[in-house]
Amino acid sequence: QVQLEESGGGLVQAGGSLRLSCAASGLPFSTYHMGWFRQAPGKQRELVAAITSSTRRYYADSVKGRLFTISRDNARNTVYLQMNSLKPEDTAVYYCAAARAGGTDYEYWGQGTQVTVSS
């Protein structure tokens, strides 16, 4: 059974930082692309950052230039999202997801972790 478990969310002031973690189990982690998505109330879910199995990285325009960094540790089956210079508009539930390399969709999803940025 595949499980993705996010942690690290919380309440932070604008300009602050958080590091999200997503621990994966039940899948060959190193062969999966991993993504961080977020969904704010009343808004569609959006991809924030992704990292491929070969560690190529993608960032949404909304977070470029603000020191958001996605990384992975295959030995720990964990993907991270370091978020710096947080803004109130970053407030959302953040989800990690896994996509099989060569596939077209994110197959597996975590339950999400709440990030709230106060002004």
XYZ file of C-alpha atoms in Angstrom:
119
model
C 0.000 0.000 0.000
C 1.399 3.339 -1.061
C 1.444 6.086 1.530
C 2.600 9.672 1.304
C 2.712 11.522 4.595
C 3.322 15.258 4.707
C 4.603 17.140 7.705
C 6.069 20.515 8.555
C 3.122 22.793 7.960
C 2.033 25.422 10.446
C 1.522 29.085 11.132
C 4.266 31.513 10.198
C 4.531 35.259 9.796
C 5.027 36.848 6.423
C 8.678 36.724 5.435
C 9.236 33.567 7.421
C 10.201 30.084 6.346
C 8.884 26.558 6.568
C 10.223 23.221 5.434
C 7.703 20.643 4.353
C 8.546 16.958 4.264
C 6.807 14.082 2.555
C 7.722 10.563 3.542
C 6.792 7.913 1.008
C 6.344 4.192 1.488
C 5.139 1.273 -0.590
C 6.603 2.430 -3.897
C 10.019 2.438 -5.599
C 10.589 6.033 -4.594
C 13.717 6.711 -6.612
C 11.877 5.909 -9.844
C 9.023 8.330 -9.198
C 8.709 11.990 -9.982
C 7.528 13.916 -6.947
C 5.504 17.085 -6.793
C 4.246 19.586 -4.261
C 0.811 21.045 -4.928
C -1.266 23.504 -2.974
C -4.898 24.451 -2.782
C -6.208 27.592 -1.182
C -9.870 27.989 -0.221
C -11.967 28.686 -3.292
C -9.067 28.147 -5.666
C -7.942 25.358 -7.903
C -5.121 23.114 -6.906
C -1.843 24.208 -8.429
C 1.553 22.628 -8.862
C 4.122 24.529 -6.824
C 7.267 22.527 -7.507
C 8.296 19.176 -8.897
C 11.414 17.077 -9.013
C 11.972 14.238 -11.406
C 13.572 10.912 -10.698
C 16.733 12.353 -12.228
C 16.434 15.465 -9.984
C 15.383 17.932 -12.639
C 13.349 20.634 -10.950
C 10.326 22.694 -11.912
C 8.881 25.709 -10.097
C 5.658 27.593 -10.604
C 6.061 31.214 -11.630
C 4.379 32.267 -8.400
C 7.282 30.955 -6.319
C 10.261 31.574 -8.573
C 12.682 34.064 -7.094
C 11.470 33.480 -3.543
C 13.844 30.720 -2.573
C 11.406 27.832 -2.717
C 13.514 24.719 -3.128
C 12.385 21.195 -3.787
C 14.745 18.351 -3.015
C 14.650 14.635 -2.473
C 16.503 12.086 -0.416
C 16.092 8.704 -2.025
C 17.793 6.963 0.893
C 15.007 8.253 3.151
C 12.204 8.053 0.564
C 11.466 11.672 1.351
C 10.853 14.811 -0.668
C 11.184 18.273 0.819
C 9.945 21.740 0.031
C 11.886 24.545 1.630
C 9.812 27.716 1.521
C 11.353 31.085 2.247
C 10.030 34.628 2.060
C 6.511 33.372 2.626
C 3.579 35.606 1.814
C -0.043 35.505 2.990
C -1.014 34.340 -0.503
C 1.018 31.175 0.098
C -1.605 30.125 2.634
C -3.032 26.801 1.481
C -3.122 23.100 2.094
C 0.034 21.632 0.613
C 0.003 18.134 -0.842
C 2.773 15.939 -2.080
C 2.143 13.583 -4.966
C 3.992 10.871 -6.842
C 4.048 10.176 -10.560
C 5.587 7.138 -12.180
C 8.481 8.083 -14.432
C 7.157 7.923 -17.969
C 3.580 8.274 -16.786
C 1.266 11.190 -17.389
C -0.512 11.676 -14.088
C 0.278 11.925 -10.435
C -0.952 8.569 -9.139
C -0.591 8.923 -5.412
C -1.408 11.765 -3.062
C -0.841 12.610 0.553
C -3.482 13.954 2.910
C -2.025 17.436 2.951
C -0.554 19.789 5.507
C -1.870 23.262 6.278
C 0.384 26.260 5.772
C -0.892 29.569 7.088
C 1.043 32.780 6.582
C -0.065 35.731 8.654
C 0.449 39.315 7.574
